[in-house]
CSV table of C-alpha atoms and ligand atoms in Angstrom, one decimal:
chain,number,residue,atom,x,y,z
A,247,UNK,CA,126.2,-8.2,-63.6
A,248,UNK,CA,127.5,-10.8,-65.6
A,249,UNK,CA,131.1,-11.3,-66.8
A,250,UNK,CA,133.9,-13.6,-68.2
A,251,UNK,CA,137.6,-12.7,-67.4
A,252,UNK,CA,140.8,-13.4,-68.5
A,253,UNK,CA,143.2,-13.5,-65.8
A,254,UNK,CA,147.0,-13.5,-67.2
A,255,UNK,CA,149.7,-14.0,-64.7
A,256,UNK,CA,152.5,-11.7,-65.4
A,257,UNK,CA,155.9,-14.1,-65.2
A,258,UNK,CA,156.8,-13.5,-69.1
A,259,UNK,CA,155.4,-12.7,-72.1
A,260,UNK,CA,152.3,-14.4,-73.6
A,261,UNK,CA,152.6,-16.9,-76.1
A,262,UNK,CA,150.3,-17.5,-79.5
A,263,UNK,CA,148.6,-20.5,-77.1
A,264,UNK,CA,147.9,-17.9,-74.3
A,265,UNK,CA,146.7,-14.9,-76.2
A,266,UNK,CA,144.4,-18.1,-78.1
A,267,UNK,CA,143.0,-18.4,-74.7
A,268,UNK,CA,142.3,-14.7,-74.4
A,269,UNK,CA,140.7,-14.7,-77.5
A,270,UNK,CA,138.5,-17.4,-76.2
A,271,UNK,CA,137.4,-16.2,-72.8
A,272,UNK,CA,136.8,-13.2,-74.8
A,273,UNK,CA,134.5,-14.5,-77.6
A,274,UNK,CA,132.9,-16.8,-74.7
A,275,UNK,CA,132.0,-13.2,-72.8
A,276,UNK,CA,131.0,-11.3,-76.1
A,277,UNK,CA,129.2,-13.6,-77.9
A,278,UNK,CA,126.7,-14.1,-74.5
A,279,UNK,CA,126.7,-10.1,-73.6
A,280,UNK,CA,128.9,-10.6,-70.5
A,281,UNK,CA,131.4,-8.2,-69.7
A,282,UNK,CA,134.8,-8.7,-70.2
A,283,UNK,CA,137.0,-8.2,-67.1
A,284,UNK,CA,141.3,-8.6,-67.2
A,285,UNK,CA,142.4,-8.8,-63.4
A,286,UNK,CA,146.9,-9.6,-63.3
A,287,UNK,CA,147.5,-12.7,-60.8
A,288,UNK,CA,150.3,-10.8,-59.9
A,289,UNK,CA,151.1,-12.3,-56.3
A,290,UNK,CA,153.8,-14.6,-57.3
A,291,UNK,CA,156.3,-14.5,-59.8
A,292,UNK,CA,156.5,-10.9,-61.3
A,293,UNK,CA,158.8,-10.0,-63.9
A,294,UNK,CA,159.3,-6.3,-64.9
A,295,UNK,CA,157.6,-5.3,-67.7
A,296,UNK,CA,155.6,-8.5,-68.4
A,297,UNK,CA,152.0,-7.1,-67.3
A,298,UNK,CA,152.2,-4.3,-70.3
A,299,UNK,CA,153.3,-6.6,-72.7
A,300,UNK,CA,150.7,-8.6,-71.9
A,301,UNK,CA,148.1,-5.8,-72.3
A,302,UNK,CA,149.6,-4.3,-75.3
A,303,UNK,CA,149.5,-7.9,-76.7
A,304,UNK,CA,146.2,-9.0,-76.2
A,305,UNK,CA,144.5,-5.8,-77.3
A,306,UNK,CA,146.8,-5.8,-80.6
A,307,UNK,CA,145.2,-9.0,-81.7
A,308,UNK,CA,141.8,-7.4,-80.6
A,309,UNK,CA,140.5,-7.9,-77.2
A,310,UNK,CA,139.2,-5.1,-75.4
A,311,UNK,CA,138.0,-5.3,-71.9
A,312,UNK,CA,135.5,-3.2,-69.3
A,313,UNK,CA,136.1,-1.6,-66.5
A,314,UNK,CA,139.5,-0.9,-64.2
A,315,UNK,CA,141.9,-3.3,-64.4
A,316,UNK,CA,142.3,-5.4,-61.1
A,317,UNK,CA,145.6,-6.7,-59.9
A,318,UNK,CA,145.5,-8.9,-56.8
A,319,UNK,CA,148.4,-7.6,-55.3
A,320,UNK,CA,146.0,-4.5,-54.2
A,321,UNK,CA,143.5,-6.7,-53.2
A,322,UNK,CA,144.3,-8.1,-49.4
A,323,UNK,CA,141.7,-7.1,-47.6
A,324,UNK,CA,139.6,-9.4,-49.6
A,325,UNK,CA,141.6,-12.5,-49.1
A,326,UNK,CA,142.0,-11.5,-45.2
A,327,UNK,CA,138.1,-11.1,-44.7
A,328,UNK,CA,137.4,-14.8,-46.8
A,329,UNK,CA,139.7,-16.7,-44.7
A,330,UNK,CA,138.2,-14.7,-41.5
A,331,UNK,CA,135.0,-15.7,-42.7
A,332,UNK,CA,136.4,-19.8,-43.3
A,333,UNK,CA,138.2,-19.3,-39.9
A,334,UNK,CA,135.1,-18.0,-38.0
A,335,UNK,CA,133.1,-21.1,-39.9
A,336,UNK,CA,135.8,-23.7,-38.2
A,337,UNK,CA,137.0,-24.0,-41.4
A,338,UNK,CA,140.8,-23.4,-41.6
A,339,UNK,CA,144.0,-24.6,-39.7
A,340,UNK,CA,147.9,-24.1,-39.8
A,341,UNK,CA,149.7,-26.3,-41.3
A,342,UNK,CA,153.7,-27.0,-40.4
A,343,UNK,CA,154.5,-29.4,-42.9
A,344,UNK,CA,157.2,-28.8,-45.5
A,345,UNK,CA,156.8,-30.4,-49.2
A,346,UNK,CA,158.9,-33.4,-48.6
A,347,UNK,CA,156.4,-34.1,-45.8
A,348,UNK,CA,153.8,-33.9,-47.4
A,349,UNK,CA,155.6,-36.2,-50.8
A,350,UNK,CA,157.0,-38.7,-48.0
A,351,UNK,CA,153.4,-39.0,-46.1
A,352,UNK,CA,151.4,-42.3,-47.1
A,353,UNK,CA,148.7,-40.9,-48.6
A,354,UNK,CA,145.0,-40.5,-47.3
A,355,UNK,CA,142.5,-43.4,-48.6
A,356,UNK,CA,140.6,-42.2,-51.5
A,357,UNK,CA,143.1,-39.8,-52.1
A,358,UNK,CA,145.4,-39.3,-55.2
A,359,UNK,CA,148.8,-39.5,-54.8
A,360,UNK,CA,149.8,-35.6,-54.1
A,361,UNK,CA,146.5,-34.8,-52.2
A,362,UNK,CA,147.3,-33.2,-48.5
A,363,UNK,CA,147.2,-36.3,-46.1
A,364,UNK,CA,145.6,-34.4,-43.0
A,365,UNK,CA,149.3,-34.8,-40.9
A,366,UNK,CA,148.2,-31.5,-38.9
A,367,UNK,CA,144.2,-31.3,-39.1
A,368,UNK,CA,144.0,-32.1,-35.4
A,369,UNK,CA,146.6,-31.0,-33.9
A,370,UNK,CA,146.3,-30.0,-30.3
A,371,UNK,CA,147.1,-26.5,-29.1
A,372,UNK,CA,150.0,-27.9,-27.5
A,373,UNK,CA,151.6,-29.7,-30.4
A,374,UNK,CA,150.9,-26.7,-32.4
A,375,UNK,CA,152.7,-24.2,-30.4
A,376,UNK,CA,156.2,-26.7,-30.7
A,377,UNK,CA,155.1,-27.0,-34.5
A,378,UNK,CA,155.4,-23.2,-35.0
A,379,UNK,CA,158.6,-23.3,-32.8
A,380,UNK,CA,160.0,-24.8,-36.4
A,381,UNK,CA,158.4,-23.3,-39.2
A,382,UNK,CA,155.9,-20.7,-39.8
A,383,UNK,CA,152.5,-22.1,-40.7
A,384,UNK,CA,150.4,-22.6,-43.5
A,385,UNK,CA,146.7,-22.1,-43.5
A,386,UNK,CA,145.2,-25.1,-44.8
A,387,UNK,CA,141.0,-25.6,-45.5
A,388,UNK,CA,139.3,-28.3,-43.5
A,389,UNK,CA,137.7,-29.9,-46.5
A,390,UNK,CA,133.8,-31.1,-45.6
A,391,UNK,CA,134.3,-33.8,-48.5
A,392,UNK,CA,136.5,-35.8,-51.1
A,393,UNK,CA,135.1,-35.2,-54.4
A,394,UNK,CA,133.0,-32.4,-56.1
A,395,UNK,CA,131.5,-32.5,-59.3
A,396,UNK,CA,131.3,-29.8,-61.5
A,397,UNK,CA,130.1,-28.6,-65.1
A,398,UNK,CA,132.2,-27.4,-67.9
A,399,UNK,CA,130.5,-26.6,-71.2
A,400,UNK,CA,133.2,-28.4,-73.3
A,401,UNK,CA,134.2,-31.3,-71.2
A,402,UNK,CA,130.4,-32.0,-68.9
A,403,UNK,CA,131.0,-33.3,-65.8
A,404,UNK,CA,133.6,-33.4,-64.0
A,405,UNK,CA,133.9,-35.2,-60.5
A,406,UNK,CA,137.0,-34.2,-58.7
A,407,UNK,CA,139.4,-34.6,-55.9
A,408,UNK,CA,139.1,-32.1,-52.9
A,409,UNK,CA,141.4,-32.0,-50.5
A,410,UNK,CA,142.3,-29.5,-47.9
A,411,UNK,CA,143.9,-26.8,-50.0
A,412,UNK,CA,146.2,-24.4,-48.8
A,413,UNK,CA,144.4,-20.6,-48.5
A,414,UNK,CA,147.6,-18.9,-47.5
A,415,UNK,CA,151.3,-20.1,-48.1
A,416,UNK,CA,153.7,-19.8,-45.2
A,417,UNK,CA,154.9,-16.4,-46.3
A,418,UNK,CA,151.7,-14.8,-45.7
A,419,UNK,CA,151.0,-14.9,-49.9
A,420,UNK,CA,147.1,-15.9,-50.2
A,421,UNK,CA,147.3,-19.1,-52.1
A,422,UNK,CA,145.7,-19.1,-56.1
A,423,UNK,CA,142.9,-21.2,-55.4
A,424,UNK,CA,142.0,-18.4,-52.5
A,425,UNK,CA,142.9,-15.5,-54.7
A,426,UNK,CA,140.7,-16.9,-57.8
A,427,UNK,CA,137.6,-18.2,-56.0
A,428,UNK,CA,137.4,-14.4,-54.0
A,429,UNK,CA,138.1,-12.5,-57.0
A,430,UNK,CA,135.6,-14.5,-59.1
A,431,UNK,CA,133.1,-14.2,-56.5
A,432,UNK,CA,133.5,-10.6,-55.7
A,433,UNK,CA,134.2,-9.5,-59.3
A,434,UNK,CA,130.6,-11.1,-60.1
A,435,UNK,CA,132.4,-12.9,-62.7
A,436,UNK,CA,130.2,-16.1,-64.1
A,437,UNK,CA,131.5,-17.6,-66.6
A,438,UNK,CA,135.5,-18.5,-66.4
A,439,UNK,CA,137.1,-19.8,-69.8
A,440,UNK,CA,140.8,-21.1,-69.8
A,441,UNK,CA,143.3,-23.4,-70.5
A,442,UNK,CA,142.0,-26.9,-69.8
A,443,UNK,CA,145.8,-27.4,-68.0
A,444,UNK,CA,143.3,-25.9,-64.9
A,445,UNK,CA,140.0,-28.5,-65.6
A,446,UNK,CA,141.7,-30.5,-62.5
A,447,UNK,CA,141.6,-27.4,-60.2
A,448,UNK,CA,137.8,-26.6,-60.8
A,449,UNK,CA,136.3,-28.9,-58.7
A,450,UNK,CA,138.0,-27.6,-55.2
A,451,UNK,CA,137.8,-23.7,-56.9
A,452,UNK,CA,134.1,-24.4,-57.0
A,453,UNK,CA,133.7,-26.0,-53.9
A,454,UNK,CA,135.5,-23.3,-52.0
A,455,UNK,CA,133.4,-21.0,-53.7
A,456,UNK,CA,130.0,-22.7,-52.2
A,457,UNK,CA,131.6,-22.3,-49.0
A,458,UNK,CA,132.4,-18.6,-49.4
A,459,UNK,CA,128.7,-18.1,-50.7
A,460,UNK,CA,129.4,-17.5,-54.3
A,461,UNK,CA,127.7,-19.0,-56.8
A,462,UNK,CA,129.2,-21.6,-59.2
A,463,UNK,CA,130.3,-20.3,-62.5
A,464,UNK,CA,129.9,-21.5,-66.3
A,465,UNK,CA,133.2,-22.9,-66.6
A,466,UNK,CA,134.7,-23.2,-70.2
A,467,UNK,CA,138.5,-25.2,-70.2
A,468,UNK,CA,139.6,-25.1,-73.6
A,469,UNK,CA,142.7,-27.4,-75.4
A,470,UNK,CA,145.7,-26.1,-75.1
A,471,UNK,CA,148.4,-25.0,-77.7
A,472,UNK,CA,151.2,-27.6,-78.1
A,473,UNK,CA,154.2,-28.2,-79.9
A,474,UNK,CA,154.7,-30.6,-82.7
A,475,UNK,CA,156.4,-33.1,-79.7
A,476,UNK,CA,152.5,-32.7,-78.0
A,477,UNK,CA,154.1,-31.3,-75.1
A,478,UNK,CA,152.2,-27.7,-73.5
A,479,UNK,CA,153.5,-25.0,-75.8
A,480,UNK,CA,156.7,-22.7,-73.9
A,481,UNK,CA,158.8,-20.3,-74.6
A,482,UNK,CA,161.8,-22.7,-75.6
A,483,UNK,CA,160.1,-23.5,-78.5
A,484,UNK,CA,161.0,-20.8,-80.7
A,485,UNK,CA,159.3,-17.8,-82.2
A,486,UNK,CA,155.8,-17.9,-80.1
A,487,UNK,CA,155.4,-14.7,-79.0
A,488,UNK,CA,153.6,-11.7,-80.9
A,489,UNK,CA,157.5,-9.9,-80.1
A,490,UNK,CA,159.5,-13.3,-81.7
A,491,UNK,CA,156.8,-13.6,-84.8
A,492,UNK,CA,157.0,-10.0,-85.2
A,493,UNK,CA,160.7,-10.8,-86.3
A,494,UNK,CA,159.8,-13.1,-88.3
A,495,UNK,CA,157.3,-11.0,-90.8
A,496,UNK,CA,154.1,-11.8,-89.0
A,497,UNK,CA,152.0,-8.8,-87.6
A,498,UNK,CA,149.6,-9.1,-85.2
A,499,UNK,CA,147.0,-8.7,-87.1
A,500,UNK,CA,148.2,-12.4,-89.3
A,501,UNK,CA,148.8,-13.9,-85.7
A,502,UNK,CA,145.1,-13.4,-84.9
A,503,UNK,CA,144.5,-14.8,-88.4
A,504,UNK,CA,146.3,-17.7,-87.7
A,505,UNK,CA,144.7,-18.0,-84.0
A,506,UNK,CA,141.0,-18.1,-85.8
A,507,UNK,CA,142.0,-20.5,-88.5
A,508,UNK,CA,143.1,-22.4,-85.4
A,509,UNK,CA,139.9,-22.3,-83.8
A,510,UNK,CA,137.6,-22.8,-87.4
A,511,UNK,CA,136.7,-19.3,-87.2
A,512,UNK,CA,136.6,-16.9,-90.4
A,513,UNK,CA,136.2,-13.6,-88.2
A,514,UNK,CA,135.7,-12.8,-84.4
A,515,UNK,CA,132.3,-11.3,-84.6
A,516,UNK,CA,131.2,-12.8,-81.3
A,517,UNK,CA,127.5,-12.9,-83.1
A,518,UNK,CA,128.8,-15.3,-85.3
A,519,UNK,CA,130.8,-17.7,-82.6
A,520,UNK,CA,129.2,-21.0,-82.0
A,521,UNK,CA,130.9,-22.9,-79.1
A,522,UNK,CA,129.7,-26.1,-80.5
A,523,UNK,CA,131.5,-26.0,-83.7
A,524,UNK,CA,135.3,-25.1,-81.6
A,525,UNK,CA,138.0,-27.9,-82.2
A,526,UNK,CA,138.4,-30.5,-79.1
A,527,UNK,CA,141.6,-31.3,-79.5
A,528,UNK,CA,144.7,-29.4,-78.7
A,529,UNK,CA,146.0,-27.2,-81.0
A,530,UNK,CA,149.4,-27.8,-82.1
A,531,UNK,CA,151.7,-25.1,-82.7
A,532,UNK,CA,154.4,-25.3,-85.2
A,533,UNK,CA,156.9,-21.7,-84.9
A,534,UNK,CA,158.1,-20.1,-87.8
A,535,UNK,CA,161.9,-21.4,-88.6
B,42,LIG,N1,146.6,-16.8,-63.6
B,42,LIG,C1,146.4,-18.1,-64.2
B,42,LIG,C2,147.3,-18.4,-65.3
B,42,LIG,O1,147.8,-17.5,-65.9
B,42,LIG,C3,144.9,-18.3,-64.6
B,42,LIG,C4,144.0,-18.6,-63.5
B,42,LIG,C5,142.6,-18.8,-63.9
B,42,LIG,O2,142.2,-18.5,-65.1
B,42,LIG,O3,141.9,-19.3,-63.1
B,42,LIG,O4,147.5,-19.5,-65.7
């Protein structure tokens, strides 16, 4: 099989920049005869009622999808058996350190500032067992290298920084970078398209991958919407919601309008999208008064 996905997180409602994204990862899919999967990153930050808003959003401006949807809250078992597999490969180790730690560490060389600086990669048994005394660990990758190069179809290659990632958070929650790497991988999806706000991220999601035995996917990271200060589109800046532009006359069918004249298109007939021809630059946003 051979799919795209567009993989919402369900903290609020989706604004005209995200459902743009949608439409995206859903013409990317379409237009090459992938299936279309929607799986909900629901393992953090859940607010009531956001996940079918979402879906009642994105298929009013038109995007259908295949198969069950796929939340990764019911998914577990999957994230247990990858880190197993990392674990049983040597490849993962508990981490103690808190944030301010990490911040206050000097950092690794060849590292960029924020990049994990190794404090508890080789820790013996002994010091571990006092470092679990005062908080509950972490479960860090053991990174085989610095960099990773990747290919995006809008941006080429992309050399990035790896580090050693965190795979599960300290409360148990399997980290995003775990959750989207497995789910990718066992989903058979091959071709992710999303904000380019992630670019940065593909690099170690793609590595990880290689070590899990998934292949590398066609990854697509498209502009973002902003607003008319070029900041990343939010909800504070007025009417940017299908709900908030509903209020202010437009339908959802002149918000997908508006989301193709964004993108130079004239309809979404995936036969007649040509990822070539998309704008490269962000698109800014300007909400109804
Ligand atoms: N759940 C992430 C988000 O809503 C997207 C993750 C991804 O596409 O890899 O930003």
């Amino acid at each position: 099989m051979t799919a795209g996905r567009f993989a919402p997180s369900p903290s609020g409602d989706l604004h005209v920049g995200n459902l743009r994204t949608g439409l995206l990862a859903w013409l990317f899919a379409r237009s090459t005869g992938r299936d279309f999967l929607m799986r909900i990153e629901d393992l953090d930050r859940v607010r009531p009622g956001a996940e079918e808003r979402q879906l009642a959003d994105l298929r009013a401006i038109g995007i259908d999808w295949d198969g069950p949807l796929v939340r990764q809250s019911g998914r577990a078992a999957l994230y247990a058996d990858a880190v197993a597999r990392l674990r049983a490969d040597g490849l993962v180790y508990e981490c103690y350190c808190s944030r301010k730690e990490i911040h206050e560490a000097p950092s690794a060389p060849h590292h960029p500032p924020g990049a994990y600086p190794g404090t508890c990669r080789d820790l013996t048994e002994v010091e571990r067992g006092v470092r679990r005394q005062d908080r509950p660990a972490a479960l860090r990758l053991r990174a085989g290298l610095e960099t990773h190069t990747i290919t995006d179809v809008l941006h080429g290659r992309v050399v990035g920084a790896v580090d050693d990632i965190v795979l599960v958070r300290n409360d148990g929650v399997p980290a995003y970078n775990l959750a989207v790497v497995v789910d990718d991988g066992e989903q058979g999806i091959d071709q992710v398209v999303r904000g380019d706000d992630l670019l940065s991220s593909a690099p170690r999601q793609a590595y990880l991958a290689s070590l899990l035995g998934h292949p590398e996917p066609t990854y697509v990271h498209v502009p973002l919407a902003l607003n008319e200060t070029g900041k990343r589109l939010a909800k504070r800046d007025g009417a940017v919601t299908l709900g908030d532009l509903a209020e202010h006359g437009l339908d959802a069918g002149d918000v997908r309008r508006l989301i193709l004249d964004s993108l130079g298109l004239s309809s979404a007939d995936p036969a007649d999208f040509d990822p070539a021809r998309l704008p490269r630059e962000p698109w800014v946003f300007r909400p109804p008064a």
